Amino acid sequence: QVQLVESGGGLVQAGGSLRLSCAASGRTFGYTVGWFRQAPGKEREFVAAISWTWFSITTYYSESVKGRFTISRDTAKNTVYLQMNSLKPEDTAVYYCGADRASPQAMGIMSAPYVLDAWGQGTLVTVSS
């Protein structure tokens, strides 16, 4: 059983940066870890996902964040990061990380409601204009 805990959210001005962390406990090898977000009054949406093997890393991004956000992982710390640059007010949302056996691309084309093997509790990101 994978358990996830997000951190790193906060208040930032438009154009600024934040780095979110998703710390995993349990065995994550073979899982895809993804970031999702949910703005007030809106459905949860996919942001980015990452999977890895001994030989390669695969990532996938939503079009709305491609070029601004970067997902990465530190296997020693069992942590997945989401580096968010050039933040916009429309990036304001609760950000969740989730883990599943689906590939990053498959996770990216899922539709809400998302049914994943594990979810974190979420961390709030507020971008002021």
PDB file of C-alpha atoms in Angstrom:
ATOM      1  CA  GLN A   1       0.000   0.000   0.000  1.00  0.00           C
ATOM      2  CA  VAL A   2       1.384   3.360  -1.049  1.00  0.00           C
ATOM      3  CA  GLN A   3       0.744   6.402   1.143  1.00  0.00           C
ATOM      4  CA  LEU A   4       1.360   9.935  -0.108  1.00  0.00           C
ATOM      5  CA  VAL A   5       1.869  13.257   1.688  1.00  0.00           C
ATOM      6  CA  GLU A   6       2.051  16.558  -0.202  1.00  0.00           C
ATOM      7  CA  SER A   7       3.781  19.719   0.978  1.00  0.00           C
ATOM      8  CA  GLY A   8       5.099  22.988  -0.396  1.00  0.00           C
ATOM      9  CA  GLY A   9       1.934  24.875  -1.198  1.00  0.00           C
ATOM     10  CA  GLY A  10       1.500  28.539  -0.331  1.00  0.00           C
ATOM     11  CA  LEU A  11       0.792  32.029  -1.588  1.00  0.00           C
ATOM     12  CA  VAL A  12       2.845  33.386  -4.473  1.00  0.00           C
ATOM     13  CA  GLN A  13       2.551  36.309  -6.844  1.00  0.00           C
ATOM     14  CA  ALA A  14       1.881  35.806 -10.532  1.00  0.00           C
ATOM     15  CA  GLY A  15       5.111  35.055 -12.348  1.00  0.00           C
ATOM     16  CA  GLY A  16       6.617  33.440  -9.279  1.00  0.00           C
ATOM     17  CA  SER A  17       7.640  29.861  -8.541  1.00  0.00           C
ATOM     18  CA  LEU A  18       6.842  27.107  -6.063  1.00  0.00           C
ATOM     19  CA  ARG A  19       8.032  23.552  -5.644  1.00  0.00           C
ATOM     20  CA  LEU A  20       5.604  20.945  -4.384  1.00  0.00           C
ATOM     21  CA  SER A  21       6.727  17.693  -2.826  1.00  0.00           C
ATOM     22  CA  CYS A  22       4.951  14.336  -2.697  1.00  0.00           C
ATOM     23  CA  ALA A  23       6.577  12.037  -0.154  1.00  0.00           C
ATOM     24  CA  ALA A  24       5.695   8.382  -0.555  1.00  0.00           C
ATOM     25  CA  SER A  25       5.848   5.591   1.961  1.00  0.00           C
ATOM     26  CA  GLY A  26       5.733   2.022   0.831  1.00  0.00           C
ATOM     27  CA  ARG A  27       6.941   0.548  -2.419  1.00  0.00           C
ATOM     28  CA  THR A  28       6.515   2.963  -5.331  1.00  0.00           C
ATOM     29  CA  PHE A  29       8.609   1.125  -7.902  1.00  0.00           C
ATOM     30  CA  GLY A  30       6.316   0.231 -10.775  1.00  0.00           C
ATOM     31  CA  TYR A  31       3.861   2.975  -9.935  1.00  0.00           C
ATOM     32  CA  THR A  32       3.180   6.171 -11.811  1.00  0.00           C
ATOM     33  CA  VAL A  33       2.934   9.218  -9.562  1.00  0.00           C
ATOM     34  CA  GLY A  34       0.864  12.085 -10.853  1.00  0.00           C
ATOM     35  CA  TRP A  35      -0.067  15.600  -9.819  1.00  0.00           C
ATOM     36  CA  PHE A  36      -3.639  16.759 -10.140  1.00  0.00           C
ATOM     37  CA  ARG A  37      -5.330  19.988  -9.122  1.00  0.00           C
ATOM     38  CA  GLN A  38      -8.792  21.137  -8.232  1.00  0.00           C
ATOM     39  CA  ALA A  39      -9.827  24.759  -8.330  1.00  0.00           C
ATOM     40  CA  PRO A  40     -12.877  25.991  -6.391  1.00  0.00           C
ATOM     41  CA  GLY A  41     -16.063  24.949  -8.134  1.00  0.00           C
ATOM     42  CA  LYS A  42     -14.217  22.950 -10.792  1.00  0.00           C
ATOM     43  CA  GLU A  43     -13.467  19.295 -11.428  1.00  0.00           C
ATOM     44  CA  ARG A  44     -10.126  17.808 -10.530  1.00  0.00           C
ATOM     45  CA  GLU A  45      -7.763  17.890 -13.512  1.00  0.00           C
ATOM     46  CA  PHE A  46      -4.538  16.196 -14.456  1.00  0.00           C
ATOM     47  CA  VAL A  47      -1.319  18.232 -14.317  1.00  0.00           C
ATOM     48  CA  ALA A  48       1.701  15.955 -14.767  1.00  0.00           C
ATOM     49  CA  ALA A  49       2.859  12.395 -14.136  1.00  0.00           C
ATOM     50  CA  ILE A  50       6.095  10.443 -13.902  1.00  0.00           C
ATOM     51  CA  SER A  51       7.107   6.803 -13.899  1.00  0.00           C
ATOM     52  CA  TRP A  52      10.545   5.232 -13.791  1.00  0.00           C
ATOM     53  CA  THR A  53      12.446   2.022 -14.197  1.00  0.00           C
ATOM     54  CA  TRP A  54      16.096   1.218 -13.657  1.00  0.00           C
ATOM     55  CA  PHE A  55      16.782   2.436 -17.191  1.00  0.00           C
ATOM     56  CA  SER A  56      14.392   5.239 -18.035  1.00  0.00           C
ATOM     57  CA  ILE A  57      12.055   7.938 -16.818  1.00  0.00           C
ATOM     58  CA  THR A  58       8.774   8.785 -18.508  1.00  0.00           C
ATOM     59  CA  THR A  59       6.876  12.021 -17.974  1.00  0.00           C
ATOM     60  CA  TYR A  60       3.660  13.455 -19.327  1.00  0.00           C
ATOM     61  CA  TYR A  61       2.190  16.943 -18.934  1.00  0.00           C
ATOM     62  CA  SER A  62      -1.107  18.628 -19.543  1.00  0.00           C
ATOM     63  CA  GLU A  63      -0.994  21.260 -22.267  1.00  0.00           C
ATOM     64  CA  SER A  64      -1.861  23.988 -19.777  1.00  0.00           C
ATOM     65  CA  VAL A  65       1.376  23.531 -17.813  1.00  0.00           C
ATOM     66  CA  LYS A  66       3.791  22.231 -20.444  1.00  0.00           C
ATOM     67  CA  GLY A  67       6.909  24.396 -20.501  1.00  0.00           C
ATOM     68  CA  ARG A  68       6.161  25.945 -17.103  1.00  0.00           C
ATOM     69  CA  PHE A  69       5.996  22.953 -14.746  1.00  0.00           C
ATOM     70  CA  THR A  70       8.529  20.161 -14.342  1.00  0.00           C
ATOM     71  CA  ILE A  71       7.907  16.860 -12.582  1.00  0.00           C
ATOM     72  CA  SER A  72      10.859  14.945 -11.171  1.00  0.00           C
ATOM     73  CA  ARG A  73      11.659  12.333  -8.543  1.00  0.00           C
ATOM     74  CA  ASP A  74      14.295  11.558  -5.956  1.00  0.00           C
ATOM     75  CA  THR A  75      14.305   7.808  -5.500  1.00  0.00           C
ATOM     76  CA  ALA A  76      16.572   8.003  -2.451  1.00  0.00           C
ATOM     77  CA  LYS A  77      13.989  10.181  -0.704  1.00  0.00           C
ATOM     78  CA  ASN A  78      11.008   8.382  -2.297  1.00  0.00           C
ATOM     79  CA  THR A  79       9.697  11.808  -3.239  1.00  0.00           C
ATOM     80  CA  VAL A  80       8.201  13.274  -6.407  1.00  0.00           C
ATOM     81  CA  TYR A  81       8.455  17.007  -7.005  1.00  0.00           C
ATOM     82  CA  LEU A  82       6.490  19.470  -9.089  1.00  0.00           C
ATOM     83  CA  GLN A  83       8.491  22.582  -9.907  1.00  0.00           C
ATOM     84  CA  MET A  84       6.069  25.304 -10.930  1.00  0.00           C
ATOM     85  CA  ASN A  85       7.426  28.391 -12.692  1.00  0.00           C
ATOM     86  CA  SER A  86       5.746  31.382 -14.317  1.00  0.00           C
ATOM     87  CA  LEU A  87       2.699  30.829 -12.158  1.00  0.00           C
ATOM     88  CA  LYS A  88      -0.618  32.361 -13.190  1.00  0.00           C
ATOM     89  CA  PRO A  89      -3.720  33.165 -11.133  1.00  0.00           C
ATOM     90  CA  GLU A  90      -5.514  30.343 -12.961  1.00  0.00           C
ATOM     91  CA  ASP A  91      -3.026  27.890 -11.430  1.00  0.00           C
ATOM     92  CA  THR A  92      -4.687  28.527  -8.064  1.00  0.00           C
ATOM     93  CA  ALA A  93      -6.006  25.202  -6.773  1.00  0.00           C
ATOM     94  CA  VAL A  94      -5.539  22.424  -4.266  1.00  0.00           C
ATOM     95  CA  TYR A  95      -2.821  20.198  -5.689  1.00  0.00           C
ATOM     96  CA  TYR A  96      -2.987  16.476  -5.053  1.00  0.00           C
ATOM     97  CA  CYS A  97      -0.555  13.708  -5.839  1.00  0.00           C
ATOM     98  CA  GLY A  98      -1.817  10.278  -6.723  1.00  0.00           C
ATOM     99  CA  ALA A  99      -0.266   6.911  -7.491  1.00  0.00           C
ATOM    100  CA  ASP A 100      -1.445   4.210  -9.858  1.00  0.00           C
ATOM    101  CA  ARG A 101      -0.176   1.421 -12.099  1.00  0.00           C
ATOM    102  CA  ALA A 102      -1.320   3.258 -15.237  1.00  0.00           C
ATOM    103  CA  SER A 103       1.352   4.811 -17.444  1.00  0.00           C
ATOM    104  CA  PRO A 104       1.877   8.589 -17.306  1.00  0.00           C
ATOM    105  CA  GLN A 105       0.144   9.043 -20.645  1.00  0.00           C
ATOM    106  CA  ALA A 106      -2.769   6.847 -19.598  1.00  0.00           C
ATOM    107  CA  MET A 107      -3.054   8.844 -16.390  1.00  0.00           C
ATOM    108  CA  GLY A 108      -3.026  12.008 -18.465  1.00  0.00           C
ATOM    109  CA  ILE A 109      -6.004  11.000 -20.577  1.00  0.00           C
ATOM    110  CA  MET A 110      -8.130   9.727 -17.697  1.00  0.00           C
ATOM    111  CA  SER A 111     -11.325  11.606 -17.036  1.00  0.00           C
ATOM    112  CA  ALA A 112     -12.742  12.749 -13.743  1.00  0.00           C
ATOM    113  CA  PRO A 113     -13.613  11.243 -11.368  1.00  0.00           C
ATOM    114  CA  TYR A 114     -10.123   9.817 -11.114  1.00  0.00           C
ATOM    115  CA  VAL A 115      -9.879   6.422  -9.469  1.00  0.00           C
ATOM    116  CA  LEU A 116      -6.265   5.839  -8.433  1.00  0.00           C
ATOM    117  CA  ASP A 117      -4.645   3.403  -6.034  1.00  0.00           C
ATOM    118  CA  ALA A 118      -3.600   6.148  -3.615  1.00  0.00           C
ATOM    119  CA  TRP A 119      -4.106   9.868  -3.031  1.00  0.00           C
ATOM    120  CA  GLY A 120      -2.491  12.444  -0.803  1.00  0.00           C
ATOM    121  CA  GLN A 121      -4.445  14.953   1.257  1.00  0.00           C
ATOM    122  CA  GLY A 122      -3.655  17.934  -0.987  1.00  0.00           C
ATOM    123  CA  THR A 123      -1.772  21.207  -0.621  1.00  0.00           C
ATOM    124  CA  LEU A 124      -3.184  24.627  -1.473  1.00  0.00           C
ATOM    125  CA  VAL A 125      -1.482  26.854  -4.033  1.00  0.00           C
ATOM    126  CA  THR A 126      -2.725  30.428  -4.336  1.00  0.00           C
ATOM    127  CA  VAL A 127      -1.391  32.701  -7.065  1.00  0.00           C
ATOM    128  CA  SER A 128      -2.212  36.368  -6.648  1.00  0.00           C
ATOM    129  CA  SER A 129      -2.450  38.762  -9.573  1.00  0.00           C
TER     130      SER A 129
END
